Tab-separated table of C-alpha atoms and ligand atoms in Angstrom:
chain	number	residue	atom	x	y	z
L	1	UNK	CA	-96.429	39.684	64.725
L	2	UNK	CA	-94.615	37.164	65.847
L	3	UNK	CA	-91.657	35.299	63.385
L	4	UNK	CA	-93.572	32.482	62.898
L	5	UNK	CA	-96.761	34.068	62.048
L	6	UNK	CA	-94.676	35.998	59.820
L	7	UNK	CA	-93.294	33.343	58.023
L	8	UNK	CA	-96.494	31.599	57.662
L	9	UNK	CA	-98.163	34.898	56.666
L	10	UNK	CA	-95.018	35.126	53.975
L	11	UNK	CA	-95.574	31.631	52.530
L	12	UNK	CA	-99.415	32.365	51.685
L	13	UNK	CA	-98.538	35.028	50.142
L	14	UNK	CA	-95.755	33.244	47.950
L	15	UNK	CA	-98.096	30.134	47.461
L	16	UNK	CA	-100.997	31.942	46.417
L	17	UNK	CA	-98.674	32.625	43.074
L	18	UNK	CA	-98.282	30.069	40.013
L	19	UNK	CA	-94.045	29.734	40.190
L	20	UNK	CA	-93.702	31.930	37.110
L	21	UNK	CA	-91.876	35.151	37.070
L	22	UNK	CA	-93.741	36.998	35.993
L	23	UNK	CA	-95.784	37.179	39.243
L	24	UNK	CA	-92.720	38.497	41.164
L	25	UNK	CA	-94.242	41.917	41.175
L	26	UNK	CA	-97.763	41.224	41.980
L	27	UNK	CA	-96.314	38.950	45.186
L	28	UNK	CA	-93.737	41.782	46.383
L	29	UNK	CA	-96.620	43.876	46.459
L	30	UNK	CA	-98.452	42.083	48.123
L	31	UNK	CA	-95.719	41.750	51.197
L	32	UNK	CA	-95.583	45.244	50.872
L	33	UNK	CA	-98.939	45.705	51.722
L	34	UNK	CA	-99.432	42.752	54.751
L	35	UNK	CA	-95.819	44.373	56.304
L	36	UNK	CA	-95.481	47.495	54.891
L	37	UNK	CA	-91.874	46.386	53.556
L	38	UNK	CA	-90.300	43.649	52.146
L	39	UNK	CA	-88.322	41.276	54.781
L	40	UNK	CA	-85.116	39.614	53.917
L	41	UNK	CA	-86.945	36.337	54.389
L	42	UNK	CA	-90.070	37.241	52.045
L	43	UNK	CA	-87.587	37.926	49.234
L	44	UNK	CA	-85.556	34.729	49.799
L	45	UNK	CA	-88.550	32.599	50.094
L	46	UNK	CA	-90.133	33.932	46.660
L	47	UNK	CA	-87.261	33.418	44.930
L	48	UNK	CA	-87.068	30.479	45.520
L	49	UNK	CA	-90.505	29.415	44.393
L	50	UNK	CA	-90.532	31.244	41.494
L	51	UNK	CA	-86.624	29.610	40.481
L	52	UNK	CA	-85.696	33.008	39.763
L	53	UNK	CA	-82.035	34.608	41.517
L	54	UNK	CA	-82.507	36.719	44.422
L	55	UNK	CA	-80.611	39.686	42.874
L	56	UNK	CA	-83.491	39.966	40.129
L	57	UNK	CA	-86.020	40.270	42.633
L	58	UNK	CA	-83.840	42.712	44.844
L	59	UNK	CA	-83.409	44.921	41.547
L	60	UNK	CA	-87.024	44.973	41.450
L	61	UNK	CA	-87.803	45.714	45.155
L	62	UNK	CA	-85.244	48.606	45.169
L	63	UNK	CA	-86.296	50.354	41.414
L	64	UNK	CA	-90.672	51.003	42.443
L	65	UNK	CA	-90.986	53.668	44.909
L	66	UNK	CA	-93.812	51.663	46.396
L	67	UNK	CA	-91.650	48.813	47.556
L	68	UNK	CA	-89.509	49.299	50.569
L	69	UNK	CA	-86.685	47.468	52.197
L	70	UNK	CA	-87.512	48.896	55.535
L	71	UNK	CA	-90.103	48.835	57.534
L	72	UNK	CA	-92.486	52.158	56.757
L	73	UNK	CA	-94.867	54.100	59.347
L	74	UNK	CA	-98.232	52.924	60.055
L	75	UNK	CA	-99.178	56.102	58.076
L	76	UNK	CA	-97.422	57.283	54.791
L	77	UNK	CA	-97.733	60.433	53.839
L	78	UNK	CA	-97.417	61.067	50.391
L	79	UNK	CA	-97.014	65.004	49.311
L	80	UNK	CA	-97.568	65.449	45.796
L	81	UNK	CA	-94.496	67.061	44.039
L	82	UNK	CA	-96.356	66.905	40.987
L	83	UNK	CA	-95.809	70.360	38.409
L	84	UNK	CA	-99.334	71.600	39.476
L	85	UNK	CA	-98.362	70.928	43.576
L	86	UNK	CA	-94.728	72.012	43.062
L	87	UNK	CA	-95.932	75.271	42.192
L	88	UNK	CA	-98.979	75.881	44.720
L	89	UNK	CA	-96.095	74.707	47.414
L	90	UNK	CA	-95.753	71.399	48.012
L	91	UNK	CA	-92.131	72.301	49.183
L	92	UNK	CA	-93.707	74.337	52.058
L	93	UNK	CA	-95.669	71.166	53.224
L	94	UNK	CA	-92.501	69.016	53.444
L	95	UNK	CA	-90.667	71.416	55.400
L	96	UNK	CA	-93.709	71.651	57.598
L	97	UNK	CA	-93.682	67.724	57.977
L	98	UNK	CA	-90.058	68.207	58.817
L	99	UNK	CA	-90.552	70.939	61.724
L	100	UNK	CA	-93.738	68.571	62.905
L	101	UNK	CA	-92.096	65.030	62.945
L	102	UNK	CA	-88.988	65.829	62.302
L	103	UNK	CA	-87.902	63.946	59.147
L	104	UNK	CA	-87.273	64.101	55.571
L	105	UNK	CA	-89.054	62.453	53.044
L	106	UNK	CA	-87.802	59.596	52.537
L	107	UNK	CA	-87.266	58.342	56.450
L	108	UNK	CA	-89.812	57.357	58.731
L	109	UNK	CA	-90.177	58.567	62.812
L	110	UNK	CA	-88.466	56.481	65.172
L	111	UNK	CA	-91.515	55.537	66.931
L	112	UNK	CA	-92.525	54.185	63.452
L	113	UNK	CA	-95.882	55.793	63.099
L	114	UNK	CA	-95.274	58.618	60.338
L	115	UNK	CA	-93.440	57.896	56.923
L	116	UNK	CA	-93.081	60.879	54.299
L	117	UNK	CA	-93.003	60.028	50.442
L	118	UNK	CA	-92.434	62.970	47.525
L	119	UNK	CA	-94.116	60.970	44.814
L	120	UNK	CA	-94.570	62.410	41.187
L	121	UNK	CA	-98.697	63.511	39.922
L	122	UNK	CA	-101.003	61.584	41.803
L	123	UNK	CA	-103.745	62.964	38.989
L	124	UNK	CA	-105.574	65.524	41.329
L	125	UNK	CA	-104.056	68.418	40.211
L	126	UNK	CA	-106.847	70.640	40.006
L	127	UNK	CA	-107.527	70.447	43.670
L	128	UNK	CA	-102.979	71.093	43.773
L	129	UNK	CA	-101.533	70.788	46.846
L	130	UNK	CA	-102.533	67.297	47.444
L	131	UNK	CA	-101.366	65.499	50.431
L	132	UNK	CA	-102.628	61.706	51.096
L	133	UNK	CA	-101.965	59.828	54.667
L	134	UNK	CA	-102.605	56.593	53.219
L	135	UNK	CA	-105.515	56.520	51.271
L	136	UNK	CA	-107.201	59.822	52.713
L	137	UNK	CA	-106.394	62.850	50.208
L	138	UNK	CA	-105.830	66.014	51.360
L	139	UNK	CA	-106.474	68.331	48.668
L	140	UNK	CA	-106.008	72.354	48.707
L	141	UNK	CA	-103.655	71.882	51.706
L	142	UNK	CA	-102.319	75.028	53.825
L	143	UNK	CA	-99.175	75.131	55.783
L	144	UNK	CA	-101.210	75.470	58.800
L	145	UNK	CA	-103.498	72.610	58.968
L	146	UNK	CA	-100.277	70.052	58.173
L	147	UNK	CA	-99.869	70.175	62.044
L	148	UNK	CA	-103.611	70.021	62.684
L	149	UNK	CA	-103.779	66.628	60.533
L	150	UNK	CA	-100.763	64.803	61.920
L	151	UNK	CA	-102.016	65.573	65.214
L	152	UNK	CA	-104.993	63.916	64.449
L	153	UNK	CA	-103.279	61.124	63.282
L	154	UNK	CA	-101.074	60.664	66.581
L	155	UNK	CA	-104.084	60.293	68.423
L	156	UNK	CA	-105.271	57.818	66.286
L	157	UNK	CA	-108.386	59.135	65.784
L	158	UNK	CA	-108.127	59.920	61.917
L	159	UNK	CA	-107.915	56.703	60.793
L	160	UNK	CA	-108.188	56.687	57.182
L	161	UNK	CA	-111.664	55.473	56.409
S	1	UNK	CA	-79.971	31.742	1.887
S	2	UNK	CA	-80.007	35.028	3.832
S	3	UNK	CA	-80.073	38.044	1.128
S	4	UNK	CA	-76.590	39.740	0.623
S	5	UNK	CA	-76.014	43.707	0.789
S	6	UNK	CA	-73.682	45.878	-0.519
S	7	UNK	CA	-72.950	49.002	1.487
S	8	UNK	CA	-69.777	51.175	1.669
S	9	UNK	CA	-67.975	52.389	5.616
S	10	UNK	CA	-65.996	55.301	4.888
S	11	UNK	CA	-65.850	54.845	1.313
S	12	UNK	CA	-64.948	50.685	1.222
S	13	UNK	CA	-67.449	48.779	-0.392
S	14	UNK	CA	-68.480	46.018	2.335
S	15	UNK	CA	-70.348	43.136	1.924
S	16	UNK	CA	-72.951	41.595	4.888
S	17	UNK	CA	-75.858	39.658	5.446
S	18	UNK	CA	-78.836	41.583	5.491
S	19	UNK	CA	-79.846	42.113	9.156
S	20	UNK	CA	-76.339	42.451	10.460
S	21	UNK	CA	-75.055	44.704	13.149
S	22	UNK	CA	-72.928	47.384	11.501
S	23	UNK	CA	-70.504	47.049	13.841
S	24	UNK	CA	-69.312	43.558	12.912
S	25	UNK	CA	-69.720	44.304	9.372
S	26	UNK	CA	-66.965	47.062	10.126
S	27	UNK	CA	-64.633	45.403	12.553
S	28	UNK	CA	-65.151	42.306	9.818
S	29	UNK	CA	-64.193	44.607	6.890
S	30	UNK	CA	-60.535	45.990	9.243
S	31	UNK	CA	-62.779	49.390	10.366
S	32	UNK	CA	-62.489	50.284	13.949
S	33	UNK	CA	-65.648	52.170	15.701
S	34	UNK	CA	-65.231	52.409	19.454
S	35	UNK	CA	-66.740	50.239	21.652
S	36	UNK	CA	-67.093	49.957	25.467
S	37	UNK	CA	-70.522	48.291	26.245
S	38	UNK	CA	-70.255	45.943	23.736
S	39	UNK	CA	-68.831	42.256	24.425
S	40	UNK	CA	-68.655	39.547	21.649
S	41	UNK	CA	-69.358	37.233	24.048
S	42	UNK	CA	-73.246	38.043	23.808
S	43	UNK	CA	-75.366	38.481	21.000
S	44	UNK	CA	-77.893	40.981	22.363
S	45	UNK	CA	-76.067	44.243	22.871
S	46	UNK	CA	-76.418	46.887	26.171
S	47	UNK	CA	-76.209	49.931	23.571
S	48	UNK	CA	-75.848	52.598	26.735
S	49	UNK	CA	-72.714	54.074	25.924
S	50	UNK	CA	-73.364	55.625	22.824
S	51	UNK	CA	-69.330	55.939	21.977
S	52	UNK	CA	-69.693	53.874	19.077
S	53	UNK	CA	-72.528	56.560	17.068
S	54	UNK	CA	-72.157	56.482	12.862
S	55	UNK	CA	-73.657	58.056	10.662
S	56	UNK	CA	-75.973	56.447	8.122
S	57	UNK	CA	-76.909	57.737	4.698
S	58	UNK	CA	-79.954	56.185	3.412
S	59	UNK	CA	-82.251	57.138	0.482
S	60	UNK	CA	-81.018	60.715	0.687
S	61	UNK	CA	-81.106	61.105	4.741
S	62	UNK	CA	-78.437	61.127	7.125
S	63	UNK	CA	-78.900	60.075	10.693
S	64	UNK	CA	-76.800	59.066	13.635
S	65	UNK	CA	-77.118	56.061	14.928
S	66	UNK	CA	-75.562	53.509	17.561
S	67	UNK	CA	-73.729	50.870	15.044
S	68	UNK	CA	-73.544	47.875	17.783
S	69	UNK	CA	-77.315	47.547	17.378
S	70	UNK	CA	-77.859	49.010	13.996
S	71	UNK	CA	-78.968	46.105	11.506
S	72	UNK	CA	-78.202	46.742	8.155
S	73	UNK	CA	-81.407	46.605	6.180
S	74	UNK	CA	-81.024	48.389	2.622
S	75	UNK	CA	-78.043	49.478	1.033
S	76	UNK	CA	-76.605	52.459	2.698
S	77	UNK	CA	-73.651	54.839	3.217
S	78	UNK	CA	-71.598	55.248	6.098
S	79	UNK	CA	-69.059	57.579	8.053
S	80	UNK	CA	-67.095	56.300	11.242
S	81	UNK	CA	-65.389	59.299	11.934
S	82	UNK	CA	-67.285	62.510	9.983
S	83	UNK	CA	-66.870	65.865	11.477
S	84	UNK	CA	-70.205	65.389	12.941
S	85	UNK	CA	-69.519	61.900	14.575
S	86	UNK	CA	-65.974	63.198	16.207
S	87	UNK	CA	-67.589	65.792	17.760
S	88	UNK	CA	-70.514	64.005	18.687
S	89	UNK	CA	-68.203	60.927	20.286
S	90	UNK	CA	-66.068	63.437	21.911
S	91	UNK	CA	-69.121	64.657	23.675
S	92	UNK	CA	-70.041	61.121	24.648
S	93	UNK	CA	-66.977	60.676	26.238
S	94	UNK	CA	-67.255	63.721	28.284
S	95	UNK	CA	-70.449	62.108	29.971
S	96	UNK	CA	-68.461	58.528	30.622
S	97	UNK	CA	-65.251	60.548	31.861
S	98	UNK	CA	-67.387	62.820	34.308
S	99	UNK	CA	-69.695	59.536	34.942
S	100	UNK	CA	-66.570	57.407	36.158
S	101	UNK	CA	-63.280	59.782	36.115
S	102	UNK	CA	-61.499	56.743	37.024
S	103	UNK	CA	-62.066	54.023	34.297
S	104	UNK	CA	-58.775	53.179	33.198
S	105	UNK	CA	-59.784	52.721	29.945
S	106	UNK	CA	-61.144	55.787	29.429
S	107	UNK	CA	-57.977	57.803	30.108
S	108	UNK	CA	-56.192	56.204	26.545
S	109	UNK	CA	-59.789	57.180	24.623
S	110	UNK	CA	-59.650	60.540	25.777
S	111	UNK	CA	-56.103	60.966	24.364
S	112	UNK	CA	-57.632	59.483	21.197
S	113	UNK	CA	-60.498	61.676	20.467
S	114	UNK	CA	-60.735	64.283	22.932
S	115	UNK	CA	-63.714	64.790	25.400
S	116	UNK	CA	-65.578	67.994	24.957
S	117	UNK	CA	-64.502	70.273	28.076
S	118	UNK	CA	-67.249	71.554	30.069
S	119	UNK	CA	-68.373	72.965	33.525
S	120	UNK	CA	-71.199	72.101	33.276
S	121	UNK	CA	-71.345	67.991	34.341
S	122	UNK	CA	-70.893	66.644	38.129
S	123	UNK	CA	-68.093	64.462	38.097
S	124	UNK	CA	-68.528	61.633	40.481
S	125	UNK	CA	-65.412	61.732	42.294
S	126	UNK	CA	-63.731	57.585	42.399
S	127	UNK	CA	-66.040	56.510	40.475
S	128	UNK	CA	-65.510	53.508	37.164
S	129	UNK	CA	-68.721	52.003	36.734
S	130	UNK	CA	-70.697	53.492	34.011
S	131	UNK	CA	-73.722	51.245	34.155
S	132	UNK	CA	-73.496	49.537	31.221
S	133	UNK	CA	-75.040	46.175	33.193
S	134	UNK	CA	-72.427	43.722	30.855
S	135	UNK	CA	-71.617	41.807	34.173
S	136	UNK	CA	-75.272	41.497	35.174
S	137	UNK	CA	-75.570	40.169	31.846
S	138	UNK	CA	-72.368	37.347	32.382
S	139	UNK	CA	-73.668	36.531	35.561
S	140	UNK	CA	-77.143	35.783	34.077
S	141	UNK	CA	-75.497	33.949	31.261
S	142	UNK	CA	-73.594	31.840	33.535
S	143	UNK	CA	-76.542	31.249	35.192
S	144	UNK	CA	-75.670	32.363	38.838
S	145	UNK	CA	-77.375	35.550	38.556
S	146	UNK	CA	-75.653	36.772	41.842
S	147	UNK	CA	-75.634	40.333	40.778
S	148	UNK	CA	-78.391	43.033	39.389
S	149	UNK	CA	-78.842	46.942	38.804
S	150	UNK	CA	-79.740	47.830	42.434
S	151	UNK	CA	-81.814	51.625	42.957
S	152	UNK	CA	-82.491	53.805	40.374
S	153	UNK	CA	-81.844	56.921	38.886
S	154	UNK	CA	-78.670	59.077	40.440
S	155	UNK	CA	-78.807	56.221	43.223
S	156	UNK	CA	-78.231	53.304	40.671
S	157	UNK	CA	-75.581	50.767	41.080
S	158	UNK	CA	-74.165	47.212	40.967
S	159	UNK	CA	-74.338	44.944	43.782
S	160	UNK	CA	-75.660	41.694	45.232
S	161	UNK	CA	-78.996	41.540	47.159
S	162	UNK	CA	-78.599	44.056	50.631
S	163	UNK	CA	-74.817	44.283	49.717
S	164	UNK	CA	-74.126	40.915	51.328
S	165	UNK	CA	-71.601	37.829	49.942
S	166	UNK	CA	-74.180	35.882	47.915
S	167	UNK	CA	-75.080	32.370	48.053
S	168	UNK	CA	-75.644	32.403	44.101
S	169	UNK	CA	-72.068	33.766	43.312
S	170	UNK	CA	-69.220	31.761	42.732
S	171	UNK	CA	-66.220	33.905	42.249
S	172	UNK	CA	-65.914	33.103	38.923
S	173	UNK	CA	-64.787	36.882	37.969
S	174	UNK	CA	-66.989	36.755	35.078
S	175	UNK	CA	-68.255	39.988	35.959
S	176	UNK	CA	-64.799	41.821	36.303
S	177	UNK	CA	-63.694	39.884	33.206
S	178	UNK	CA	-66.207	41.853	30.973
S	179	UNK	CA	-66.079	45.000	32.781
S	180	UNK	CA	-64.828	47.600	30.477
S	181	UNK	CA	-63.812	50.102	32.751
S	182	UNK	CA	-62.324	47.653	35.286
S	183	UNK	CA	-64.772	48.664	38.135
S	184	UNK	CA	-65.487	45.360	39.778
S	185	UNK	CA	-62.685	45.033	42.223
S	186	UNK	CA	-61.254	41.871	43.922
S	187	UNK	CA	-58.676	40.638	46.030
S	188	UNK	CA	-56.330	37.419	45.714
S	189	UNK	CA	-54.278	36.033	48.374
S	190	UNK	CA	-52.400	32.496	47.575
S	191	UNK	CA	-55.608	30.264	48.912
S	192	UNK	CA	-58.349	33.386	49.127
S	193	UNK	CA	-60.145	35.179	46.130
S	194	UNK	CA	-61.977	37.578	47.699
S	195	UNK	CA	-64.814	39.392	45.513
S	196	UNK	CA	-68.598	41.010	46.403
S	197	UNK	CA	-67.799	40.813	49.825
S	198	UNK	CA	-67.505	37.201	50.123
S	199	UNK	CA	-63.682	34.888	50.540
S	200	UNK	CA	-63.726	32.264	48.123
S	201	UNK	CA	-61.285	29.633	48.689
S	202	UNK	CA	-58.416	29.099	45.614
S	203	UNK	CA	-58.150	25.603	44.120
S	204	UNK	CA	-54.871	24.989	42.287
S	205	UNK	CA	-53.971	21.894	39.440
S	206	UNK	CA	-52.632	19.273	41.259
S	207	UNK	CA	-50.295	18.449	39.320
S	208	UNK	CA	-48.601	22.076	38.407
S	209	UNK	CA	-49.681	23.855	40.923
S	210	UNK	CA	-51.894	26.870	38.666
S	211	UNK	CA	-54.824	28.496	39.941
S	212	UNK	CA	-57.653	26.577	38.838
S	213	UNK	CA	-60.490	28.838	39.967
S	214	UNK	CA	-62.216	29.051	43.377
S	215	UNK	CA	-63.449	25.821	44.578
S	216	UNK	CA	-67.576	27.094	43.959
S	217	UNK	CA	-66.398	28.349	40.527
S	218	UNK	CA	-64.962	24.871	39.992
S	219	UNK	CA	-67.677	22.749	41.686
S	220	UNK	CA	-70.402	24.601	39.351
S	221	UNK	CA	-68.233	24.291	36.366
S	222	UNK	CA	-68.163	20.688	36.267
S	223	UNK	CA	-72.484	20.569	36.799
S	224	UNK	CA	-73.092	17.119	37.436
S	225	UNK	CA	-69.614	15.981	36.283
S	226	UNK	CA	-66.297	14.755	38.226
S	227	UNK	CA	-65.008	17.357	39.540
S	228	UNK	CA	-61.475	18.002	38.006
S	229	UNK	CA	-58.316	18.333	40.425
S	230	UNK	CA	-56.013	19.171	37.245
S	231	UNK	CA	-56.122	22.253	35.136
S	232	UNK	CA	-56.630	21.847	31.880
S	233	UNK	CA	-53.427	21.509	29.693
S	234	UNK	CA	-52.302	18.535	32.620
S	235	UNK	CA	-55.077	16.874	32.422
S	236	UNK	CA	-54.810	16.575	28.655
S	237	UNK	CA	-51.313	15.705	29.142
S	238	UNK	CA	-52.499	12.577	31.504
S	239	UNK	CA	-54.990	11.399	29.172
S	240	UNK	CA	-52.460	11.013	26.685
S	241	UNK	CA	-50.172	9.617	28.662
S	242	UNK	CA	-52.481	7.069	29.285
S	243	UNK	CA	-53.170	6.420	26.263
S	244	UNK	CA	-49.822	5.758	25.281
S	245	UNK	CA	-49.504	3.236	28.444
S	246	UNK	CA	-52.874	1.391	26.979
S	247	UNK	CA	-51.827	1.112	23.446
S	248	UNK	CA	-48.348	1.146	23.185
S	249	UNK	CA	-48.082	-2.894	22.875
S	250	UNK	CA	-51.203	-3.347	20.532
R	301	SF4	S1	-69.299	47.204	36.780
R	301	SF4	FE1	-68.417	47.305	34.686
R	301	SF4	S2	-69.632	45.810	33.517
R	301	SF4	FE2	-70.788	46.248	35.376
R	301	SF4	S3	-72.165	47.929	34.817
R	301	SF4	FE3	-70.338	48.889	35.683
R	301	SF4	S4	-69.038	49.320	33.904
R	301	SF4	FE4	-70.586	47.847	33.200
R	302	FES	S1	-99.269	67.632	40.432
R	302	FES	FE1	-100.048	66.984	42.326
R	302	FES	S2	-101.812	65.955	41.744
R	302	FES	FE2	-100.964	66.474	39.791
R	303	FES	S1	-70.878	50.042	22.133
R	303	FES	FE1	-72.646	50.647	21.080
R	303	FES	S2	-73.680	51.789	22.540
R	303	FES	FE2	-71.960	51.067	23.679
């Protein structure tokens, strides 16, 4: 993408919004989704529709887990750390993820392909350890297929339909 | 006309409109309850620090409550500084002292009341903010809103969008004004203020020579107005001065 088409792609998203605060979440969102993180520019440029400071909107982007300041992977893996995952391991899978890309959750691979999230009950605890690569759910996960999956992921194969 | 109460703070009989913080219905009746998130300057209150607890007999109960947001509704009975509410408060201060070992304020408090030794809190080494968000709150009052709660949780903190000098802020030192720990820190020089990581530069009266403000602060002061080159006991003294010129002969 180049800056221009991000800047246009930036001011649909702002414009699509009435200029009332209380769209400032729905709109961050939304830039999280078309970049998968919020750019300096975005945050600037919404604030200043909406006539609301820059810090309030910064307070915002930095307290939800599912906005981000820096760019994220193509593929975010979320592993449940949940009480029903915690126990059935969930630990195990991150420090598989570490030994297979070679980060903590948290960071994201320098070839910016894999991010790795520890994000509270995602509601499938019955099927406990859950791991999702961005909307695919892995449920009863073993330590042995994490490198299986990511593999498949690499290769670009998996997509997540 | 608001309906009157009659309640009693450590045994004084104290009158207050019904509705009113206990707090000021103490400090109005010459009874001192701690404060440190609490600024007069504002009428909605932070209530985070918890130092300035009571406890509130009501219709037979006793409870504890936080008296810089408590509104007095019925007639009630109240203790500033029960066994219960020393220990309590000394308790409280042993979170704010391992929260921000370095408040300055804190250190005369301690003496005060005592903080309940333990091993068992992290004390965050260099630390004075406790998070009380009074100088988000100035900011936004002021209407620059440079500043905001930033993170969450263990990570939380005070700063201006990606820790950058802001374009909103106007080194007014609101902020480090109402700070009750002292944690915002800034720099002078004779022409530079320097404060969230952006130099302001120092305007001075021009007639005595006193540090105005920053030139931003100034500017935004004075809206759409002149902007004034004199602080504000010269500039009273050249109006009448004037005045006497104009009038002298009439
Ligand atoms: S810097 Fe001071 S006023 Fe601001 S949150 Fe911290 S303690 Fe409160
Ligand atoms: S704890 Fe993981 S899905 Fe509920
Ligand atoms: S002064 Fe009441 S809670 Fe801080």
């Amino acid at each position: 993408m180049t800056d221009q088409e991000k800047g246009e792609r930036i001011r649909e998203i702002v414009a699509a919004y009435p200029a009332d605060q209380r769209h400032a979440l729905a709109a961050l969102q939304d830039m999280q989704h078309a970049f998968n993180f919020i750019p300096e520019e975005g945050l600037v440029e919404l604030a200043k529709h909406l006539g609301c400071p820059q810090a309030q909107l910064y307070s915002m982007a930095t307290f939800y887990k599912a906005l981000s300041l820096t760019p994220k992977g193509e593929y975010i893996v979320k592993i449940c750390n949940g009480t029903a995952c915690h126990l059935r391991g969930s630990m195990n899978l991150a420090t598989s993820l570490k030994s297979e890309l070679g980060i903590d959750p948290g960071q994201t691979t320098e070839d910016g392909l894999f991010s790795v999230e520890l994000v509270n009950c995602l509601g499938s605890c019955a099927l406990a350890p859950v791991m999702v690569v961005n909307d695919t759910y892995h449920n009863r996960l073993r330590v042995e297929q994490v490198p299986g999956i990511i593999d498949s992921y690499r290769q670009g194969g998996a997509s997540d339909e | 006309m608001s309906e009157m109460l009659t309640i009693s703070i450590d045994g004084k009989e104290c009158t207050c409109k019904k509705g009113e913080y206990l707090y000021d219905v103490a400090k109005r009746n010459g009874i001192f309850i701690p404060t440190f998130c609490r600024s007069d300057a504002f009428e909605d209150h932070r209530a985070c620090c918890r130092i300035c607890i009571v406890e509130v007999e009501e219709g037979g109960r006793t409870k504890v409550v936080t008296s810089c947001v408590y509104p007095v509704e019925r007639e009630c009975s109240v203790q500033t500084r029960s066994e219960k509410i020393m220990e309590e408060r000394s308790v409280v201060m042993a979170l704010l002292v391992h929260r921000a070992p370095e408040a300055p304020s804190f250190k005369n408090m301690v003496g005060r009341m005592g903080a309940t030794e333990t091993d068992r809190l992290v004390t965050l080494d260099g630390e004075k903010c406790i998070l009380c968000g009074l100088c988000v709150q100035a900011c936004n009052a002021l209407g620059t809103g440079a500043i905001s709660t930033v993170n969450r949780g263990t990570e939380k903190k005070i700063d201006t969008p990606y820790g950058k000098g802001s374009d909103a802020c106007v080194g007014c030192l609101s902020c480090a004004n109402v700070c009750p720990t002292g944690a915002i820190e800034y720099s002078e020089t004779d022409t530079t203020r320097t404060i969230w990581n952006r130099d302001f530069e120092l305007v001075r009266c021009e007639e005595c020579g006193q540090v105005m403000g920053t030139q931003n602060s100034v500017v935004f002061a004075a809206a759409d107005e002149v902007v004034p080159t004199m602080c504000d006991s010269c500039r009273k003294k050249h109006l009448a001065d004037e005045m006497m010129a104009t009038y002298r002969y009439v």
